[in-house]
Structure formats: C-alpha cells, structure tokens
GROMACS .gro file of N, CA and C in nm:
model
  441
    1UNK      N    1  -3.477  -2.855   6.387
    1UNK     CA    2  -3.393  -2.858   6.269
    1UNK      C    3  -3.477  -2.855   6.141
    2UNK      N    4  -3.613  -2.946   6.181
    2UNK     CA    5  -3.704  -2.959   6.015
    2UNK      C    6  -3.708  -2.805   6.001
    3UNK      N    7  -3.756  -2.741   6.107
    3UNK     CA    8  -3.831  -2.639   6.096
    3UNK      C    9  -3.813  -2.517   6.017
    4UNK      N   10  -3.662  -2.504   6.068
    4UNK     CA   11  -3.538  -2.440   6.068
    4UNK      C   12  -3.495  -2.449   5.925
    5UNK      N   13  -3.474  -2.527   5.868
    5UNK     CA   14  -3.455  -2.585   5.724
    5UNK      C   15  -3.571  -2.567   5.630
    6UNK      N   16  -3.704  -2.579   5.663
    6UNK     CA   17  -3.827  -2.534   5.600
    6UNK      C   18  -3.826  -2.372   5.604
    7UNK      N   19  -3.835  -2.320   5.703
    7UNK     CA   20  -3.802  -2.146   5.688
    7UNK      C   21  -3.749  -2.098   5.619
    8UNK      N   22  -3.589  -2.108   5.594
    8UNK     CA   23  -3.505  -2.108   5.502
    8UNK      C   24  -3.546  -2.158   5.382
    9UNK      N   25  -3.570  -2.250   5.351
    9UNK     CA   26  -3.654  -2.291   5.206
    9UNK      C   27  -3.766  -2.153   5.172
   10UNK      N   28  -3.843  -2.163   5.239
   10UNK     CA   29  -3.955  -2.089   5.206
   10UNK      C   30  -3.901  -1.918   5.185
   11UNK      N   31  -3.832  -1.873   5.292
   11UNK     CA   32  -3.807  -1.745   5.250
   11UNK      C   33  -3.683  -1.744   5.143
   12UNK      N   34  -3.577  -1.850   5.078
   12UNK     CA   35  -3.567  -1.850   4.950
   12UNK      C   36  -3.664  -1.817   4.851
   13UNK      N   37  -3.746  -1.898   4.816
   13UNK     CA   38  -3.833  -1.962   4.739
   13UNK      C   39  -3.943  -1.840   4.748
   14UNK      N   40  -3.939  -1.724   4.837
   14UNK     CA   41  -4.006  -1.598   4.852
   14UNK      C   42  -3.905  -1.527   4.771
   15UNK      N   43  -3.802  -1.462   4.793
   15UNK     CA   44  -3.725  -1.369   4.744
   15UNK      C   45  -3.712  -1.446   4.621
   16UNK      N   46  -3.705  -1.504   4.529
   16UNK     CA   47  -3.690  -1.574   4.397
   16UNK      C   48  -3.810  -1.529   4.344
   17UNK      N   49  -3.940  -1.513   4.395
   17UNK     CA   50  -4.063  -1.525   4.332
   17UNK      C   51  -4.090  -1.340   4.330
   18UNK      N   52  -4.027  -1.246   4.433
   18UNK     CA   53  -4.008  -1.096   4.434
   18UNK      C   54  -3.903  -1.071   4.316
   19UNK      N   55  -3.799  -1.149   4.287
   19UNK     CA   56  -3.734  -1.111   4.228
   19UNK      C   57  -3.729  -1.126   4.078
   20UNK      N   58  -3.807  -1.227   4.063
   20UNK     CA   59  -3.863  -1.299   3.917
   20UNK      C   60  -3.976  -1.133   3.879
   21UNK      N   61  -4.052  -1.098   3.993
   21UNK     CA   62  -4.168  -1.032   3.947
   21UNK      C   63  -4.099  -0.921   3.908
   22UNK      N   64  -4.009  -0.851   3.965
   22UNK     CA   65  -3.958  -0.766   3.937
   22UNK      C   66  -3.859  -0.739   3.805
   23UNK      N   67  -3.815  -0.843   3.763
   23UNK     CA   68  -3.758  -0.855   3.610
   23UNK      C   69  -3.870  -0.868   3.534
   24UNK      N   70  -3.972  -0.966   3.535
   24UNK     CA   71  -4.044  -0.975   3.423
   24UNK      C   72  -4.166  -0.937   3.428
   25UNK      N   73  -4.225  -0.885   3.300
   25UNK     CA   74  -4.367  -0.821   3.350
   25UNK      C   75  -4.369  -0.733   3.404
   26UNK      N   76  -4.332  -0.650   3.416
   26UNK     CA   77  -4.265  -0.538   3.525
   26UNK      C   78  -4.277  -0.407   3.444
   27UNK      N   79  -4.361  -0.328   3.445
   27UNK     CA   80  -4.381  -0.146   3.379
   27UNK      C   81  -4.320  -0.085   3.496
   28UNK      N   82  -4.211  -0.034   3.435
   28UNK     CA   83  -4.080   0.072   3.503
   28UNK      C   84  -4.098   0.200   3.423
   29UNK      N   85  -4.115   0.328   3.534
   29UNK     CA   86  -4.162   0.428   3.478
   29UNK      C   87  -4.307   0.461   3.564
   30UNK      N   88  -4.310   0.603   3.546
   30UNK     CA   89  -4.476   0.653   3.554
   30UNK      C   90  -4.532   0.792   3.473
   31UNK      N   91  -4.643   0.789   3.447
   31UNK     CA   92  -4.658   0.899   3.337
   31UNK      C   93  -4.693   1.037   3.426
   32UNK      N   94  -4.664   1.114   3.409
   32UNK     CA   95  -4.705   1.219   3.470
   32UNK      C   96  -4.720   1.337   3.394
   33UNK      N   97  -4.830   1.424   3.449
   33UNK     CA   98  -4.832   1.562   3.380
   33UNK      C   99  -4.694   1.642   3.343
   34UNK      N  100  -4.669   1.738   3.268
   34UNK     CA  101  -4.506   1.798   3.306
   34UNK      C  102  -4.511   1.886   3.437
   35UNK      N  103  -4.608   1.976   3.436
   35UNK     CA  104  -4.644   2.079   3.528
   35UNK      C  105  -4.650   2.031   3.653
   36UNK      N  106  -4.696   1.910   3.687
   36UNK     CA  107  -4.691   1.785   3.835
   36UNK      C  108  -4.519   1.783   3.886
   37UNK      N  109  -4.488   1.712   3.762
   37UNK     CA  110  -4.330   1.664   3.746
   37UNK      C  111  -4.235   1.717   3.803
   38UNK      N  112  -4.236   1.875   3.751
   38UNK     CA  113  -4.088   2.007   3.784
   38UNK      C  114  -4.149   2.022   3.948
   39UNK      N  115  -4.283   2.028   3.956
   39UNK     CA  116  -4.273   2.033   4.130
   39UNK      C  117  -4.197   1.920   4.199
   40UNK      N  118  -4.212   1.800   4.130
   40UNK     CA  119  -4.170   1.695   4.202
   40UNK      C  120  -4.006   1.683   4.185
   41UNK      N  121  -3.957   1.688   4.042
   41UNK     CA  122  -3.854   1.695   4.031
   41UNK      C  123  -3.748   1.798   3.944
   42UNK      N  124  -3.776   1.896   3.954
   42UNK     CA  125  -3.734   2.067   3.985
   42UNK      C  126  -3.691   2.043   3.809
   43UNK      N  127  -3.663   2.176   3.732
   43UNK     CA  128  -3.642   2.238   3.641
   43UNK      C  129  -3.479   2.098   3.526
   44UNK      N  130  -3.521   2.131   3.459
   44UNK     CA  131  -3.417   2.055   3.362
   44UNK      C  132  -3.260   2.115   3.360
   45UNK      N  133  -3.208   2.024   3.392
   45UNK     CA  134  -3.034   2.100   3.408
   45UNK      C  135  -2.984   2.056   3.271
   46UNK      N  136  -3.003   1.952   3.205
   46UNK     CA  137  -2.934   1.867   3.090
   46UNK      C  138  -3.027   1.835   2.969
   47UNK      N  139  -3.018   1.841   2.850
   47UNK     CA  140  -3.163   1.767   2.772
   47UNK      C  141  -3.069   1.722   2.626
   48UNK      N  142  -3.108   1.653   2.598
   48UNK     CA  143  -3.079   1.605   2.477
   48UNK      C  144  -3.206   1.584   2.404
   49UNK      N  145  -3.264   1.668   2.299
   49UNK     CA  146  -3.400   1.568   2.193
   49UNK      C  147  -3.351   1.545   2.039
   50UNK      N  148  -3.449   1.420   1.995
   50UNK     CA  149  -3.460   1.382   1.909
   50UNK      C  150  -3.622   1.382   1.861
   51UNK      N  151  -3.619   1.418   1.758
   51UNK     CA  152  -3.755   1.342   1.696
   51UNK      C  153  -3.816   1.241   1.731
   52UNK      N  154  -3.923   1.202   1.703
   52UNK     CA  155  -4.013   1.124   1.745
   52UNK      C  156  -3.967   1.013   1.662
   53UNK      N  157  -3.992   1.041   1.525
   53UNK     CA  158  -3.936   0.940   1.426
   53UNK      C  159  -3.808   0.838   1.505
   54UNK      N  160  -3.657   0.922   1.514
   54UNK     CA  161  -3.594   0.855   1.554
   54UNK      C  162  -3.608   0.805   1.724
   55UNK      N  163  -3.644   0.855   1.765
   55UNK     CA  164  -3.763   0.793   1.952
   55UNK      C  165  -3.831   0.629   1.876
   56UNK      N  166  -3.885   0.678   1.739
   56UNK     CA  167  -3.958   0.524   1.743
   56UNK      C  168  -3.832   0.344   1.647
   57UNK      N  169  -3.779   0.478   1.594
   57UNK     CA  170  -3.648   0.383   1.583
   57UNK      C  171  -3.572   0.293   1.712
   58UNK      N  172  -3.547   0.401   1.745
   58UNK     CA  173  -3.464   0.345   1.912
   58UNK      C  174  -3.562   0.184   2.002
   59UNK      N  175  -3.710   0.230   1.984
   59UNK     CA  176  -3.810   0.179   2.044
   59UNK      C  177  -3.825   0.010   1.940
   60UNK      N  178  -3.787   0.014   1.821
   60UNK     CA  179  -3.807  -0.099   1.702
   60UNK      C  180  -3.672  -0.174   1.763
   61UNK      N  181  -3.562  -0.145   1.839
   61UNK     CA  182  -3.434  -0.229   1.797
   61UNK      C  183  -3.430  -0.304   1.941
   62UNK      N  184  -3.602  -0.252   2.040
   62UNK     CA  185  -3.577  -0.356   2.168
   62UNK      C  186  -3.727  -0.421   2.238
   63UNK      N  187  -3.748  -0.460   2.282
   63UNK     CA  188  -3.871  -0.526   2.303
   63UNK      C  189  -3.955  -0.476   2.483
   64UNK      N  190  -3.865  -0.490   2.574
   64UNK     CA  191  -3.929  -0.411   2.665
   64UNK      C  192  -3.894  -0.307   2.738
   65UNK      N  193  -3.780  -0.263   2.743
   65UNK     CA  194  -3.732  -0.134   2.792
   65UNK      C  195  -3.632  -0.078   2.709
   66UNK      N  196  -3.617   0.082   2.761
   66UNK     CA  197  -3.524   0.140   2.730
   66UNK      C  198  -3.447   0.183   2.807
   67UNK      N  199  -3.328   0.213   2.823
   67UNK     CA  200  -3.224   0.259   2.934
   67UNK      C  201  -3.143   0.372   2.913
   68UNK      N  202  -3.126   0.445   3.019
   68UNK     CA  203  -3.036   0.596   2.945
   68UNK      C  204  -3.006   0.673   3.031
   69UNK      N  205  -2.843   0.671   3.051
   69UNK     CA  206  -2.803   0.764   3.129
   69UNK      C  207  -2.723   0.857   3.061
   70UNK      N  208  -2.708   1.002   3.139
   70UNK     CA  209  -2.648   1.140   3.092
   70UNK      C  210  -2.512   1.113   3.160
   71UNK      N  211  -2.420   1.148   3.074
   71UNK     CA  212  -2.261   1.122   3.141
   71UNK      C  213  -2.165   1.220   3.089
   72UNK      N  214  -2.085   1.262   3.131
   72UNK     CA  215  -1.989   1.380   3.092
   72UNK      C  216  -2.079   1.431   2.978
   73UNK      N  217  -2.186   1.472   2.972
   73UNK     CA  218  -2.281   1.582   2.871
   73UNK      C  219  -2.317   1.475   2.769
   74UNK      N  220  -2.279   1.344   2.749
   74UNK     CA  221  -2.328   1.264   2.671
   74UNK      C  222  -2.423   1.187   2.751
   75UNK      N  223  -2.541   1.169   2.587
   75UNK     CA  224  -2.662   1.029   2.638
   75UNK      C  225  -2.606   0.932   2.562
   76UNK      N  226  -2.639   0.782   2.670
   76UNK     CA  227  -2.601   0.674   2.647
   76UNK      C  228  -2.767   0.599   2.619
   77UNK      N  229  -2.819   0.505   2.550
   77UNK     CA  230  -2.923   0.454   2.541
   77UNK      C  231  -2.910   0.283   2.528
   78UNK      N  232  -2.940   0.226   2.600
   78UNK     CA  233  -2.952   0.075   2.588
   78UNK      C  234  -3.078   0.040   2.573
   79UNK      N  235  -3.101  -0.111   2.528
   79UNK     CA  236  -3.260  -0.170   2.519
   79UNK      C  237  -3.198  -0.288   2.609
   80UNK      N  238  -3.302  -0.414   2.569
   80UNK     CA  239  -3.314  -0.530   2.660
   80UNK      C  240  -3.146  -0.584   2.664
   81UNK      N  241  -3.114  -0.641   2.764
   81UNK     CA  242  -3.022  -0.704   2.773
   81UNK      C  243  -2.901  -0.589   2.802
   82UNK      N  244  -2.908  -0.435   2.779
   82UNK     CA  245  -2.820  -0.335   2.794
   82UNK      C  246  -2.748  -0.362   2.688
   83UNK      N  247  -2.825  -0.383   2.573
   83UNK     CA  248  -2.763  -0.357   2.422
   83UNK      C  249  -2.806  -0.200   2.377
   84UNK      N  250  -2.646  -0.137   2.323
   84UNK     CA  251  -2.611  -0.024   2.285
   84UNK      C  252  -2.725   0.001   2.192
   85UNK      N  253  -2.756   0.076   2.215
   85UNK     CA  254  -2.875   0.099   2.084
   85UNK      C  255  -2.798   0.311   2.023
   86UNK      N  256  -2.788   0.393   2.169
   86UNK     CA  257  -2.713   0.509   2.101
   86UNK      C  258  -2.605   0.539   2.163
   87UNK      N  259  -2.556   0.581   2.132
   87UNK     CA  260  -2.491   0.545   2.022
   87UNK      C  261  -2.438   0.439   1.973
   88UNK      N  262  -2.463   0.384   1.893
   88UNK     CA  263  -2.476   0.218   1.882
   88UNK      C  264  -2.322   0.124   1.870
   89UNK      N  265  -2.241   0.207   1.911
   89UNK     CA  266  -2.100   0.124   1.908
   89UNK      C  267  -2.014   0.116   2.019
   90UNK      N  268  -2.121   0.229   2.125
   90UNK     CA  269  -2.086   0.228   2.260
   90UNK      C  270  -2.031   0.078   2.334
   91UNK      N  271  -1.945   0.146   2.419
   91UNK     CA  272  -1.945  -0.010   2.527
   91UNK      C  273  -1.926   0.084   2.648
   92UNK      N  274  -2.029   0.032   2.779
   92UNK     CA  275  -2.056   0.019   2.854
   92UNK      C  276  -1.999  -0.060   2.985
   93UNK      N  277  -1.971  -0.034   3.093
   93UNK     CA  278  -1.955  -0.106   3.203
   93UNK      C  279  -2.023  -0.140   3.240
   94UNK      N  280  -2.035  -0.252   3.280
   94UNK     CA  281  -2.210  -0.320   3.337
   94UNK      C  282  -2.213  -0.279   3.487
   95UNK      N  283  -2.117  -0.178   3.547
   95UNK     CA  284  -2.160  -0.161   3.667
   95UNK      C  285  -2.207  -0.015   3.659
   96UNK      N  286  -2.180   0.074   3.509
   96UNK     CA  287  -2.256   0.197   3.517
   96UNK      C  288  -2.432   0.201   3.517
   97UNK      N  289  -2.484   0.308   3.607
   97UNK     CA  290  -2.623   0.269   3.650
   97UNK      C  291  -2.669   0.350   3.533
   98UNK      N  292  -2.775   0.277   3.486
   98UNK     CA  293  -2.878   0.332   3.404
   98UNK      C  294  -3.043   0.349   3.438
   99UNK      N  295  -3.126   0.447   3.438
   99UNK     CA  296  -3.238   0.441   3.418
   99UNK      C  297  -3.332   0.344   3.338
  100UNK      N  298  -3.448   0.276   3.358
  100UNK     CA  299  -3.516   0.164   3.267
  100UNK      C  300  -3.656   0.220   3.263
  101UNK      N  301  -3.699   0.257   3.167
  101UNK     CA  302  -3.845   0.296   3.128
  101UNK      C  303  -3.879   0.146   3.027
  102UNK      N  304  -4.061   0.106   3.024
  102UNK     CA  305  -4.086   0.022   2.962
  102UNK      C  306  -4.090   0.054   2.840
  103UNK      N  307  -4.098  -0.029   2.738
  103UNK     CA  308  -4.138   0.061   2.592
  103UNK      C  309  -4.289   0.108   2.588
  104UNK      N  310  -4.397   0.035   2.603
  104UNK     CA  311  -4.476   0.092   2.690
  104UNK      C  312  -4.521   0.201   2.695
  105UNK      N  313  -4.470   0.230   2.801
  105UNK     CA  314  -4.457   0.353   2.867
  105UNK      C  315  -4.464   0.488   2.750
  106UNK      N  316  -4.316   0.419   2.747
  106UNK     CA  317  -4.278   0.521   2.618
  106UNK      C  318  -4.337   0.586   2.518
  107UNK      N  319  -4.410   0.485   2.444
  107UNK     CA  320  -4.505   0.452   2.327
  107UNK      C  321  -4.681   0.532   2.410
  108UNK      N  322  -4.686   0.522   2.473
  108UNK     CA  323  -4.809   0.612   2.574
  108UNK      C  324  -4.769   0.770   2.596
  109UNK      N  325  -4.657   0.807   2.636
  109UNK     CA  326  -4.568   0.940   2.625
  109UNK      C  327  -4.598   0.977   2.533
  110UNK      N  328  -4.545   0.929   2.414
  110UNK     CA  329  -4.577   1.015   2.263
  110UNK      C  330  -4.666   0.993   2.213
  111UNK      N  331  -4.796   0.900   2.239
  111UNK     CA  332  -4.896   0.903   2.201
  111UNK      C  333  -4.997   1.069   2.286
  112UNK      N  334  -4.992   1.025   2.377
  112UNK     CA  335  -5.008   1.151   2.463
  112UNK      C  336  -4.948   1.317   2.463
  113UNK      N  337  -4.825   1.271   2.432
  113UNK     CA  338  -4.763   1.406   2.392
  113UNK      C  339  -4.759   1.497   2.261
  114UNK      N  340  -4.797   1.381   2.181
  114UNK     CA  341  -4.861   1.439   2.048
  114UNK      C  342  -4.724   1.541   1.997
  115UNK      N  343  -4.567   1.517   2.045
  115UNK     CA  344  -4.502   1.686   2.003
  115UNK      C  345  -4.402   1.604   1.905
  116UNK      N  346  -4.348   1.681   1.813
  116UNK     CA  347  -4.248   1.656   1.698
  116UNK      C  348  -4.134   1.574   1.751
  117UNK      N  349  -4.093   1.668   1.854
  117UNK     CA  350  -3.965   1.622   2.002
  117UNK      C  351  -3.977   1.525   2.084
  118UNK      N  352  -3.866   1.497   2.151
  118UNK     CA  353  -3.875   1.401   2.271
  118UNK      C  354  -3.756   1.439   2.352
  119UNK      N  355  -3.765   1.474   2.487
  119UNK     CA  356  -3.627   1.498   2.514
  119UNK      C  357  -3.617   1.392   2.628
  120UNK      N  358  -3.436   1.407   2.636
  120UNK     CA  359  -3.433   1.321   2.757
  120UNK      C  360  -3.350   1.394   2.854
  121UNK      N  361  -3.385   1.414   2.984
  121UNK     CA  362  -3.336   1.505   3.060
  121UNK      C  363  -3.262   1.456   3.172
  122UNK      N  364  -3.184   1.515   3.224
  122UNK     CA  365  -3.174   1.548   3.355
  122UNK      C  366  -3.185   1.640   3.481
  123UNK      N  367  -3.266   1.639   3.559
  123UNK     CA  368  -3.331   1.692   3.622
  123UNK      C  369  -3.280   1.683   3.800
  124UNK      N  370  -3.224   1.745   3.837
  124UNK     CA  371  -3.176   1.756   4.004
  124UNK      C  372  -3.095   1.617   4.017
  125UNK      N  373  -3.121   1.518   4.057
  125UNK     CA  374  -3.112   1.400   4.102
  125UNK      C  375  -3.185   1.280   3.968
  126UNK      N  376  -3.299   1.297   3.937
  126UNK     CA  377  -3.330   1.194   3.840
  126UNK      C  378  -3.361   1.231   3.711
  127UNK      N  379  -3.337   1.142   3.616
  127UNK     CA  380  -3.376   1.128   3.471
  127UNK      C  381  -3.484   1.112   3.432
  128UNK      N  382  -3.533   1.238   3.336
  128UNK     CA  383  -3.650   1.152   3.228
  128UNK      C  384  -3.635   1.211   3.133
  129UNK      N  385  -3.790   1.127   3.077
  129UNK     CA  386  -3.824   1.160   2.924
  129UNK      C  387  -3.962   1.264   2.891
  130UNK      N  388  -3.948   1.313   2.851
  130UNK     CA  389  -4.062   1.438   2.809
  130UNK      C  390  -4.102   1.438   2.693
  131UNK      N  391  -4.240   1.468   2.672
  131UNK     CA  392  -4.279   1.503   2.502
  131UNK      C  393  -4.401   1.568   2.521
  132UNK      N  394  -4.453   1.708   2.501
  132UNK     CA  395  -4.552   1.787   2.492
  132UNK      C  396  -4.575   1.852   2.631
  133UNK      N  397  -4.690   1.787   2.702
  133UNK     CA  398  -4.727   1.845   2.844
  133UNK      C  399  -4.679   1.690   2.884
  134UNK      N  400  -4.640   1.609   2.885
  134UNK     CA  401  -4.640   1.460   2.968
  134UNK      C  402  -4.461   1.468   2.977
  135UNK      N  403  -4.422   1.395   3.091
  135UNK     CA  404  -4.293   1.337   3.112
  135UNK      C  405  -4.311   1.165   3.191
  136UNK      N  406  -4.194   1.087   3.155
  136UNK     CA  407  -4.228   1.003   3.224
  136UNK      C  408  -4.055   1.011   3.340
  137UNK      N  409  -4.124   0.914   3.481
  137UNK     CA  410  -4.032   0.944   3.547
  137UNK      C  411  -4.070   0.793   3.675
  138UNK      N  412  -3.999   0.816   3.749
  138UNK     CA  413  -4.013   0.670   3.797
  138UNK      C  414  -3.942   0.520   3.759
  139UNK      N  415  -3.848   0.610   3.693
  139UNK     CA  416  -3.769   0.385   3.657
  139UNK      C  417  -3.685   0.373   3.759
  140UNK      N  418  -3.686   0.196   3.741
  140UNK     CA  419  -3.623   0.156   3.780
  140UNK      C  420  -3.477   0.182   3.745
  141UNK      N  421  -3.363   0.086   3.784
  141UNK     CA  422  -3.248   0.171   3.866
  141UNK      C  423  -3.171   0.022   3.787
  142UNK      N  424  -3.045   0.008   3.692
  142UNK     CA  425  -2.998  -0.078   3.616
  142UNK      C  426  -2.854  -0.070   3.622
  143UNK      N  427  -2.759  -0.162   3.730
  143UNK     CA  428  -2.816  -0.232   3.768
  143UNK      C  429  -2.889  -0.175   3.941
  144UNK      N  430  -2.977  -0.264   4.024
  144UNK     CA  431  -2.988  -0.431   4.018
  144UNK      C  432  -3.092  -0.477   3.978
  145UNK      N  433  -3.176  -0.422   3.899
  145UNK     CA  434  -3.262  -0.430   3.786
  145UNK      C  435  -3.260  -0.377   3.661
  146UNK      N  436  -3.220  -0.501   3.584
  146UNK     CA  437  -3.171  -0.499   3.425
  146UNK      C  438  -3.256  -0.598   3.328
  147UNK      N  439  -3.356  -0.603   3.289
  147UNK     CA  440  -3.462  -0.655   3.218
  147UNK      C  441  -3.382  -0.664   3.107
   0.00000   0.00000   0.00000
C-alpha cells in the first residue's frame, strides 16, 4: 500500500514538473532557412504581411509569445495569456487552436531576415512566419499549451 501510494505521488509530482517546464521557459518555434522550410513544409497557400515596424508593435504589447491562427482568410494574433493583440477587439474561443512562437524567436527572424516585410503564412498543414531567406516554424500548439 506504502508503495503503491509513493508511486503515485512521485509520478504526479513528475508530470507537474514536465508540465511546469513546458509553460515556462520554454522557446516555441525553430528558425530555419526558407529554402530548408518549403521542402519540409511545401509552398504558401495563405499569407498575410505587415511591416516590420508594425511586427515590432505587435511584439511591445506581450512579453513571451505570440499566437496566430489563419481562419476563414482572416489572421487572428494573441500574446501572453491569449490577449487579442490583432485585431485587437477580437474575442476568441479558448478552445480555438492557435500556433505559439517565442518573442524571441521572433525578434532573431527579423534580425536575420533583415526584409521591410514579415509574413504570416499558411502552408499545407502548418503555420509560420517568414522574413527575407529565414522562416520560423515549429510552435507549439494553444491550447494545451498556452503560456
């Protein structure tokens, strides 16, 4: 019975400590060449860009991620907590899934990408973000990870 009851403790007290790591501290996203990318995840079906300028706006109104899904031809953009950031009067279902890139990340993209633009795409199956020769791709999945 101790035993039995200690197991259970411990593999709690495991999944709490996976799941803590995974909310916090946590770089969601990966940088990749573009030319790498379309092999991996085929040609752009959807894009929306903005300037960089307003890319670094979006990036000032949240602290560690950004979130953004493509929906009936509209982009939706959230920051921490899945606060509306674009269009900023949006409301959201908290069970619609969003993409999570770090800011980070982000902020490395356009440092790297050096381009006027930023787009945000959709691509076969997954979302990203692009700027010059770099895209980033790899986030996490919101929910059941929502930083």
């Amino acid at each position: 019975m101790y035993k039995t009851n200690f197991l259970y403790t411990f593999l709690i007290v495991l999944l709490l400590m996976m799941i803590g790591e995974n909310s916090y501290g946590q770089i969601y996203g990966k940088l990749y060449q573009k030319a790498d990318a379309e092999q991996y995840y085929g040609t752009v079906a959807k894009s929306f860009q903005f300037s960089t300028k307003e890319v670094f706006s979006f990036l000032k109104q949240t602290d560690k991620v950004l979130m953004f899904n493509i929906n009936d031809n509209k982009l939706f953009i959230l920051g921490d907590g899945r606060k509306p950031i674009y269009p900023d009067s949006v409301v959201v279902s908290k069970k619609e899934v969003f993409r999570v890139f770090s800011t980070s990340l982000i902020r490395e993209l356009i440092s790297k990408g050096k381009s006027d633009t930023i787009s945000f795409e959709k691509r076969n199956s997954v979302l990203t973000i692009s700027d010059g020769d770099y895209l980033l791709e790899l986030a996490a999945i919101c929910p059941p990870i929502c930083p």
